[in-house]
């Protein structure tokens, strides 16, 4: 049995919330035999992938039982279910990617918005190929990763298609620490090109880039970088994640996610405006030529 994905856990948590005070047995009895409690349990605990038909029927049942299920919520939950069974482009890299990295890519593909704070690096969705290669190579802490650098660069660049897709491109808001922009590479042209990409991508209507100056007052972001993935009007489906050298941590419970959301708002206020940030990036880039 495959491990539960973030997507399945989010679906299960929402179904559990809709059940309310009823027991699984009571829901099964109310369904008139359409569901048994063990199947409902597997859906809620993400121990097995749900089918769209089952989710539709369960939502119909909850409406009959007086639960509020808006058209938008129904569409979001059915989409979670259907896309959970689809094979994305990243499946061709299964020998390269860890399951948690596959989760991240699939969430980016489904999200409406990504809000990211990066303390030491340029966000992956805005990296050039050469910068991505340098970051992956220098942070590789095992021979296995070192052997997959080329493939991981391909994946990182492929992820960026969500920003330029024709149908509802992802909205990206990136806050980047000034020190990340002033990092140096053996080849100075790498950072020069990377900063140029930040400027060009920042002109797109769905992308905002802010810079948090190095001399800014102490702030919550100094505890490390993080990213919020937003899924429209249902904030309880949002996910936060943070990365370290060896792992990706997903935060799915609403209260911790709300804490990250609050930290994000504070960072947007502390950072330079989008316009001032572009001027600062331009200034830094002049010294990278």
PDB file of C-alpha atoms in Angstrom, residues 69-264:
ATOM      1  CA  UNK A  69     -21.445  21.770   1.110  1.00  0.00           C
ATOM      2  CA  UNK A  70     -21.101  24.647  -1.338  1.00  0.00           C
ATOM      3  CA  UNK A  71     -20.617  24.112  -5.057  1.00  0.00           C
ATOM      4  CA  UNK A  72     -17.085  25.467  -4.701  1.00  0.00           C
ATOM      5  CA  UNK A  73     -16.215  23.043  -1.904  1.00  0.00           C
ATOM      6  CA  UNK A  74     -17.695  20.115  -3.811  1.00  0.00           C
ATOM      7  CA  UNK A  75     -15.674  21.024  -6.897  1.00  0.00           C
ATOM      8  CA  UNK A  76     -12.482  21.380  -4.852  1.00  0.00           C
ATOM      9  CA  UNK A  77     -12.884  17.999  -3.145  1.00  0.00           C
ATOM     10  CA  UNK A  78     -13.809  16.173  -6.348  1.00  0.00           C
ATOM     11  CA  UNK A  79     -10.814  17.761  -8.074  1.00  0.00           C
ATOM     12  CA  UNK A  80      -8.556  16.559  -5.265  1.00  0.00           C
ATOM     13  CA  UNK A  81      -9.940  13.057  -5.758  1.00  0.00           C
ATOM     14  CA  UNK A  82      -9.714  12.962  -9.545  1.00  0.00           C
ATOM     15  CA  UNK A  83      -6.254  14.462  -9.790  1.00  0.00           C
ATOM     16  CA  UNK A  84      -5.073  12.010  -7.172  1.00  0.00           C
ATOM     17  CA  UNK A  85      -5.562   9.261  -9.730  1.00  0.00           C
ATOM     18  CA  UNK A  86      -3.944  11.038 -12.663  1.00  0.00           C
ATOM     19  CA  UNK A  87      -0.380  10.638 -13.750  1.00  0.00           C
ATOM     20  CA  UNK A  88       1.461  13.945 -13.950  1.00  0.00           C
ATOM     21  CA  UNK A  89       4.572  14.631 -16.024  1.00  0.00           C
ATOM     22  CA  UNK A  90       6.685  14.099 -12.891  1.00  0.00           C
ATOM     23  CA  UNK A  91       5.819  10.405 -12.795  1.00  0.00           C
ATOM     24  CA  UNK A  92       8.403   9.834 -15.523  1.00  0.00           C
ATOM     25  CA  UNK A  93      11.031  10.898 -12.957  1.00  0.00           C
ATOM     26  CA  UNK A  94       9.952   8.407 -10.308  1.00  0.00           C
ATOM     27  CA  UNK A  95      13.434   6.934 -10.115  1.00  0.00           C
ATOM     28  CA  UNK A  96      14.765  10.409  -9.338  1.00  0.00           C
ATOM     29  CA  UNK A  97      12.188  12.012  -7.061  1.00  0.00           C
ATOM     30  CA  UNK A  98      11.262  11.169  -3.501  1.00  0.00           C
ATOM     31  CA  UNK A  99       7.542  10.760  -2.709  1.00  0.00           C
ATOM     32  CA  UNK A 100       7.512  14.004  -0.696  1.00  0.00           C
ATOM     33  CA  UNK A 101       9.009  15.912  -3.629  1.00  0.00           C
ATOM     34  CA  UNK A 102       6.340  14.424  -5.902  1.00  0.00           C
ATOM     35  CA  UNK A 103       3.778  15.728  -3.404  1.00  0.00           C
ATOM     36  CA  UNK A 104       5.206  19.232  -3.690  1.00  0.00           C
ATOM     37  CA  UNK A 105       5.101  19.189  -7.495  1.00  0.00           C
ATOM     38  CA  UNK A 106       1.530  17.907  -7.576  1.00  0.00           C
ATOM     39  CA  UNK A 107       0.424  20.533  -5.054  1.00  0.00           C
ATOM     40  CA  UNK A 108       2.032  23.303  -7.129  1.00  0.00           C
ATOM     41  CA  UNK A 109       0.210  21.969 -10.185  1.00  0.00           C
ATOM     42  CA  UNK A 110      -3.157  22.140  -8.383  1.00  0.00           C
ATOM     43  CA  UNK A 111      -2.717  25.307  -6.296  1.00  0.00           C
ATOM     44  CA  UNK A 112      -4.132  28.702  -7.199  1.00  0.00           C
ATOM     45  CA  UNK A 113      -1.360  30.569  -5.420  1.00  0.00           C
ATOM     46  CA  UNK A 114       2.080  30.095  -3.932  1.00  0.00           C
ATOM     47  CA  UNK A 115       3.477  32.534  -1.373  1.00  0.00           C
ATOM     48  CA  UNK A 116       7.101  31.827  -0.566  1.00  0.00           C
ATOM     49  CA  UNK A 117       9.712  33.319   1.758  1.00  0.00           C
ATOM     50  CA  UNK A 118      13.304  32.381   0.998  1.00  0.00           C
ATOM     51  CA  UNK A 119      16.150  33.274   3.310  1.00  0.00           C
ATOM     52  CA  UNK A 120      19.161  31.969   1.434  1.00  0.00           C
ATOM     53  CA  UNK A 121      18.187  31.021  -2.126  1.00  0.00           C
ATOM     54  CA  UNK A 122      16.126  32.165  -5.089  1.00  0.00           C
ATOM     55  CA  UNK A 123      12.769  30.307  -5.130  1.00  0.00           C
ATOM     56  CA  UNK A 124      12.852  27.175  -7.290  1.00  0.00           C
ATOM     57  CA  UNK A 125       9.982  28.407  -9.463  1.00  0.00           C
ATOM     58  CA  UNK A 126      12.117  31.395 -10.508  1.00  0.00           C
ATOM     59  CA  UNK A 127      15.530  29.759 -10.924  1.00  0.00           C
ATOM     60  CA  UNK A 128      17.524  29.654 -14.140  1.00  0.00           C
ATOM     61  CA  UNK A 129      18.978  26.332 -15.204  1.00  0.00           C
ATOM     62  CA  UNK A 130      22.557  27.268 -14.290  1.00  0.00           C
ATOM     63  CA  UNK A 131      21.606  28.700 -10.902  1.00  0.00           C
ATOM     64  CA  UNK A 132      19.487  25.606 -10.201  1.00  0.00           C
ATOM     65  CA  UNK A 133      22.438  23.396 -11.119  1.00  0.00           C
ATOM     66  CA  UNK A 134      24.736  25.281  -8.731  1.00  0.00           C
ATOM     67  CA  UNK A 135      22.235  25.153  -5.860  1.00  0.00           C
ATOM     68  CA  UNK A 136      21.465  21.459  -6.305  1.00  0.00           C
ATOM     69  CA  UNK A 137      25.151  20.591  -6.660  1.00  0.00           C
ATOM     70  CA  UNK A 138      26.333  22.588  -3.662  1.00  0.00           C
ATOM     71  CA  UNK A 139      23.553  21.396  -1.354  1.00  0.00           C
ATOM     72  CA  UNK A 140      23.798  17.738  -2.381  1.00  0.00           C
ATOM     73  CA  UNK A 141      24.644  15.880   0.801  1.00  0.00           C
ATOM     74  CA  UNK A 142      24.812  12.385  -0.667  1.00  0.00           C
ATOM     75  CA  UNK A 143      26.324  10.637  -3.663  1.00  0.00           C
ATOM     76  CA  UNK A 144      22.834   9.623  -4.739  1.00  0.00           C
ATOM     77  CA  UNK A 145      21.792  13.263  -5.160  1.00  0.00           C
ATOM     78  CA  UNK A 146      25.073  14.156  -6.864  1.00  0.00           C
ATOM     79  CA  UNK A 147      24.390  11.463  -9.448  1.00  0.00           C
ATOM     80  CA  UNK A 148      20.960  12.918 -10.244  1.00  0.00           C
ATOM     81  CA  UNK A 149      21.849  16.618 -10.641  1.00  0.00           C
ATOM     82  CA  UNK A 150      20.995  16.807 -14.360  1.00  0.00           C
ATOM     83  CA  UNK A 151      17.622  15.131 -13.875  1.00  0.00           C
ATOM     84  CA  UNK A 152      16.799  17.295 -10.839  1.00  0.00           C
ATOM     85  CA  UNK A 153      17.574  20.433 -12.852  1.00  0.00           C
ATOM     86  CA  UNK A 154      15.173  19.216 -15.548  1.00  0.00           C
ATOM     87  CA  UNK A 155      12.486  18.687 -12.933  1.00  0.00           C
ATOM     88  CA  UNK A 156      12.993  22.111 -11.386  1.00  0.00           C
ATOM     89  CA  UNK A 157      12.638  23.829 -14.748  1.00  0.00           C
ATOM     90  CA  UNK A 158       9.598  21.723 -15.673  1.00  0.00           C
ATOM     91  CA  UNK A 159       7.906  22.792 -12.426  1.00  0.00           C
ATOM     92  CA  UNK A 160       8.000  26.382 -13.647  1.00  0.00           C
ATOM     93  CA  UNK A 161       5.433  25.718 -16.398  1.00  0.00           C
ATOM     94  CA  UNK A 162       2.668  26.418 -13.845  1.00  0.00           C
ATOM     95  CA  UNK A 163       3.607  30.101 -14.046  1.00  0.00           C
ATOM     96  CA  UNK A 164       3.132  30.403 -17.810  1.00  0.00           C
ATOM     97  CA  UNK A 165       0.353  27.901 -18.582  1.00  0.00           C
ATOM     98  CA  UNK A 166      -2.489  29.266 -20.700  1.00  0.00           C
ATOM     99  CA  UNK A 167      -5.262  28.146 -18.354  1.00  0.00           C
ATOM    100  CA  UNK A 168      -5.172  30.086 -15.081  1.00  0.00           C
ATOM    101  CA  UNK A 169      -1.440  30.348 -14.415  1.00  0.00           C
ATOM    102  CA  UNK A 170      -0.318  30.011 -10.821  1.00  0.00           C
ATOM    103  CA  UNK A 171      -0.072  33.244  -8.843  1.00  0.00           C
ATOM    104  CA  UNK A 172       3.356  33.485  -7.243  1.00  0.00           C
ATOM    105  CA  UNK A 173       4.364  35.976  -4.563  1.00  0.00           C
ATOM    106  CA  UNK A 174       7.995  35.625  -3.591  1.00  0.00           C
ATOM    107  CA  UNK A 175       9.804  37.438  -0.785  1.00  0.00           C
ATOM    108  CA  UNK A 176      13.558  36.966  -0.976  1.00  0.00           C
ATOM    109  CA  UNK A 177      16.194  37.970   1.543  1.00  0.00           C
ATOM    110  CA  UNK A 178      18.751  40.421   0.197  1.00  0.00           C
ATOM    111  CA  UNK A 179      21.632  38.113   1.068  1.00  0.00           C
ATOM    112  CA  UNK A 180      20.293  35.516  -1.365  1.00  0.00           C
ATOM    113  CA  UNK A 181      20.581  38.084  -4.164  1.00  0.00           C
ATOM    114  CA  UNK A 182      24.149  38.962  -3.203  1.00  0.00           C
ATOM    115  CA  UNK A 183      25.373  35.347  -3.190  1.00  0.00           C
ATOM    116  CA  UNK A 184      28.296  34.641  -5.480  1.00  0.00           C
ATOM    117  CA  UNK A 185      29.103  31.788  -7.852  1.00  0.00           C
ATOM    118  CA  UNK A 186      32.432  30.845  -9.403  1.00  0.00           C
ATOM    119  CA  UNK A 187      31.003  32.093 -12.677  1.00  0.00           C
ATOM    120  CA  UNK A 188      29.699  35.624 -12.057  1.00  0.00           C
ATOM    121  CA  UNK A 189      27.408  35.379 -15.078  1.00  0.00           C
ATOM    122  CA  UNK A 190      25.257  32.806 -13.263  1.00  0.00           C
ATOM    123  CA  UNK A 191      23.970  35.327 -10.710  1.00  0.00           C
ATOM    124  CA  UNK A 192      23.804  38.081 -13.326  1.00  0.00           C
ATOM    125  CA  UNK A 193      21.507  35.919 -15.439  1.00  0.00           C
ATOM    126  CA  UNK A 194      19.514  34.806 -12.393  1.00  0.00           C
ATOM    127  CA  UNK A 195      18.825  38.350 -11.252  1.00  0.00           C
ATOM    128  CA  UNK A 196      17.799  39.220 -14.790  1.00  0.00           C
ATOM    129  CA  UNK A 197      15.276  36.404 -14.706  1.00  0.00           C
ATOM    130  CA  UNK A 198      13.837  37.725 -11.446  1.00  0.00           C
ATOM    131  CA  UNK A 199      13.319  41.103 -13.081  1.00  0.00           C
ATOM    132  CA  UNK A 200      11.717  39.712 -16.235  1.00  0.00           C
ATOM    133  CA  UNK A 201       9.448  37.236 -14.435  1.00  0.00           C
ATOM    134  CA  UNK A 202       8.463  39.926 -11.935  1.00  0.00           C
ATOM    135  CA  UNK A 203       6.861  41.860 -14.792  1.00  0.00           C
ATOM    136  CA  UNK A 204       4.294  39.116 -15.365  1.00  0.00           C
ATOM    137  CA  UNK A 205       0.845  39.973 -13.944  1.00  0.00           C
ATOM    138  CA  UNK A 206       0.722  36.766 -11.892  1.00  0.00           C
ATOM    139  CA  UNK A 207       4.130  37.203 -10.227  1.00  0.00           C
ATOM    140  CA  UNK A 208       5.257  39.582  -7.487  1.00  0.00           C
ATOM    141  CA  UNK A 209       8.796  39.742  -6.133  1.00  0.00           C
ATOM    142  CA  UNK A 210       9.757  41.568  -2.961  1.00  0.00           C
ATOM    143  CA  UNK A 211      13.153  41.872  -1.320  1.00  0.00           C
ATOM    144  CA  UNK A 212      13.689  41.967   2.433  1.00  0.00           C
ATOM    145  CA  UNK A 213      16.761  44.070   3.094  1.00  0.00           C
ATOM    146  CA  UNK A 214      19.649  42.694   5.120  1.00  0.00           C
ATOM    147  CA  UNK A 215      19.377  45.577   7.602  1.00  0.00           C
ATOM    148  CA  UNK A 216      15.668  45.041   8.250  1.00  0.00           C
ATOM    149  CA  UNK A 217      14.627  44.681  11.918  1.00  0.00           C
ATOM    150  CA  UNK A 218      14.418  41.187  13.398  1.00  0.00           C
ATOM    151  CA  UNK A 219      11.452  39.231  12.007  1.00  0.00           C
ATOM    152  CA  UNK A 220       9.752  35.810  12.104  1.00  0.00           C
ATOM    153  CA  UNK A 221      11.289  34.835   8.777  1.00  0.00           C
ATOM    154  CA  UNK A 222      14.709  34.537  10.380  1.00  0.00           C
ATOM    155  CA  UNK A 223      13.609  31.139  11.699  1.00  0.00           C
ATOM    156  CA  UNK A 224      13.820  29.791   8.141  1.00  0.00           C
ATOM    157  CA  UNK A 225      12.151  29.790   4.755  1.00  0.00           C
ATOM    158  CA  UNK A 226       8.654  28.496   4.125  1.00  0.00           C
ATOM    159  CA  UNK A 227       6.000  28.330   1.435  1.00  0.00           C
ATOM    160  CA  UNK A 228       2.207  28.571   1.540  1.00  0.00           C
ATOM    161  CA  UNK A 229       0.180  26.819  -1.153  1.00  0.00           C
ATOM    162  CA  UNK A 230      -3.294  28.314  -1.528  1.00  0.00           C
ATOM    163  CA  UNK A 231      -6.334  26.552  -2.971  1.00  0.00           C
ATOM    164  CA  UNK A 232      -8.886  29.301  -3.448  1.00  0.00           C
ATOM    165  CA  UNK A 233     -11.665  30.319  -1.066  1.00  0.00           C
ATOM    166  CA  UNK A 234     -11.262  27.300   1.228  1.00  0.00           C
ATOM    167  CA  UNK A 235      -8.362  28.263   3.460  1.00  0.00           C
ATOM    168  CA  UNK A 236      -8.695  24.995   5.379  1.00  0.00           C
ATOM    169  CA  UNK A 237      -7.323  23.201   2.326  1.00  0.00           C
ATOM    170  CA  UNK A 238      -4.160  25.324   2.266  1.00  0.00           C
ATOM    171  CA  UNK A 239      -0.795  23.729   3.001  1.00  0.00           C
ATOM    172  CA  UNK A 240       2.474  25.156   4.296  1.00  0.00           C
ATOM    173  CA  UNK A 241       5.843  23.506   3.816  1.00  0.00           C
ATOM    174  CA  UNK A 242       9.455  24.090   4.682  1.00  0.00           C
ATOM    175  CA  UNK A 243      12.615  22.439   3.433  1.00  0.00           C
ATOM    176  CA  UNK A 244      15.914  21.454   4.978  1.00  0.00           C
ATOM    177  CA  UNK A 245      18.991  19.720   3.582  1.00  0.00           C
ATOM    178  CA  UNK A 246      17.429  16.300   3.991  1.00  0.00           C
ATOM    179  CA  UNK A 247      13.660  16.677   4.128  1.00  0.00           C
ATOM    180  CA  UNK A 248      10.481  18.544   3.269  1.00  0.00           C
ATOM    181  CA  UNK A 249       8.029  19.166   6.098  1.00  0.00           C
ATOM    182  CA  UNK A 250       4.326  19.647   5.305  1.00  0.00           C
ATOM    183  CA  UNK A 251       2.069  21.551   7.706  1.00  0.00           C
ATOM    184  CA  UNK A 252      -1.607  20.755   7.121  1.00  0.00           C
ATOM    185  CA  UNK A 253      -3.467  21.512  10.366  1.00  0.00           C
ATOM    186  CA  UNK A 254      -5.368  24.783  10.161  1.00  0.00           C
ATOM    187  CA  UNK A 255      -3.935  26.476  13.256  1.00  0.00           C
ATOM    188  CA  UNK A 256      -0.248  26.072  12.336  1.00  0.00           C
ATOM    189  CA  UNK A 257      -1.013  27.036   8.728  1.00  0.00           C
ATOM    190  CA  UNK A 258      -2.703  30.188  10.035  1.00  0.00           C
ATOM    191  CA  UNK A 259       0.469  30.964  11.999  1.00  0.00           C
ATOM    192  CA  UNK A 260       2.540  30.731   8.829  1.00  0.00           C
ATOM    193  CA  UNK A 261      -0.019  32.898   7.046  1.00  0.00           C
ATOM    194  CA  UNK A 262       0.336  35.555   9.752  1.00  0.00           C
ATOM    195  CA  UNK A 263       4.129  35.401   9.505  1.00  0.00           C
ATOM    196  CA  UNK A 264       3.824  35.830   5.741  1.00  0.00           C
TER     197      UNK A 264
END
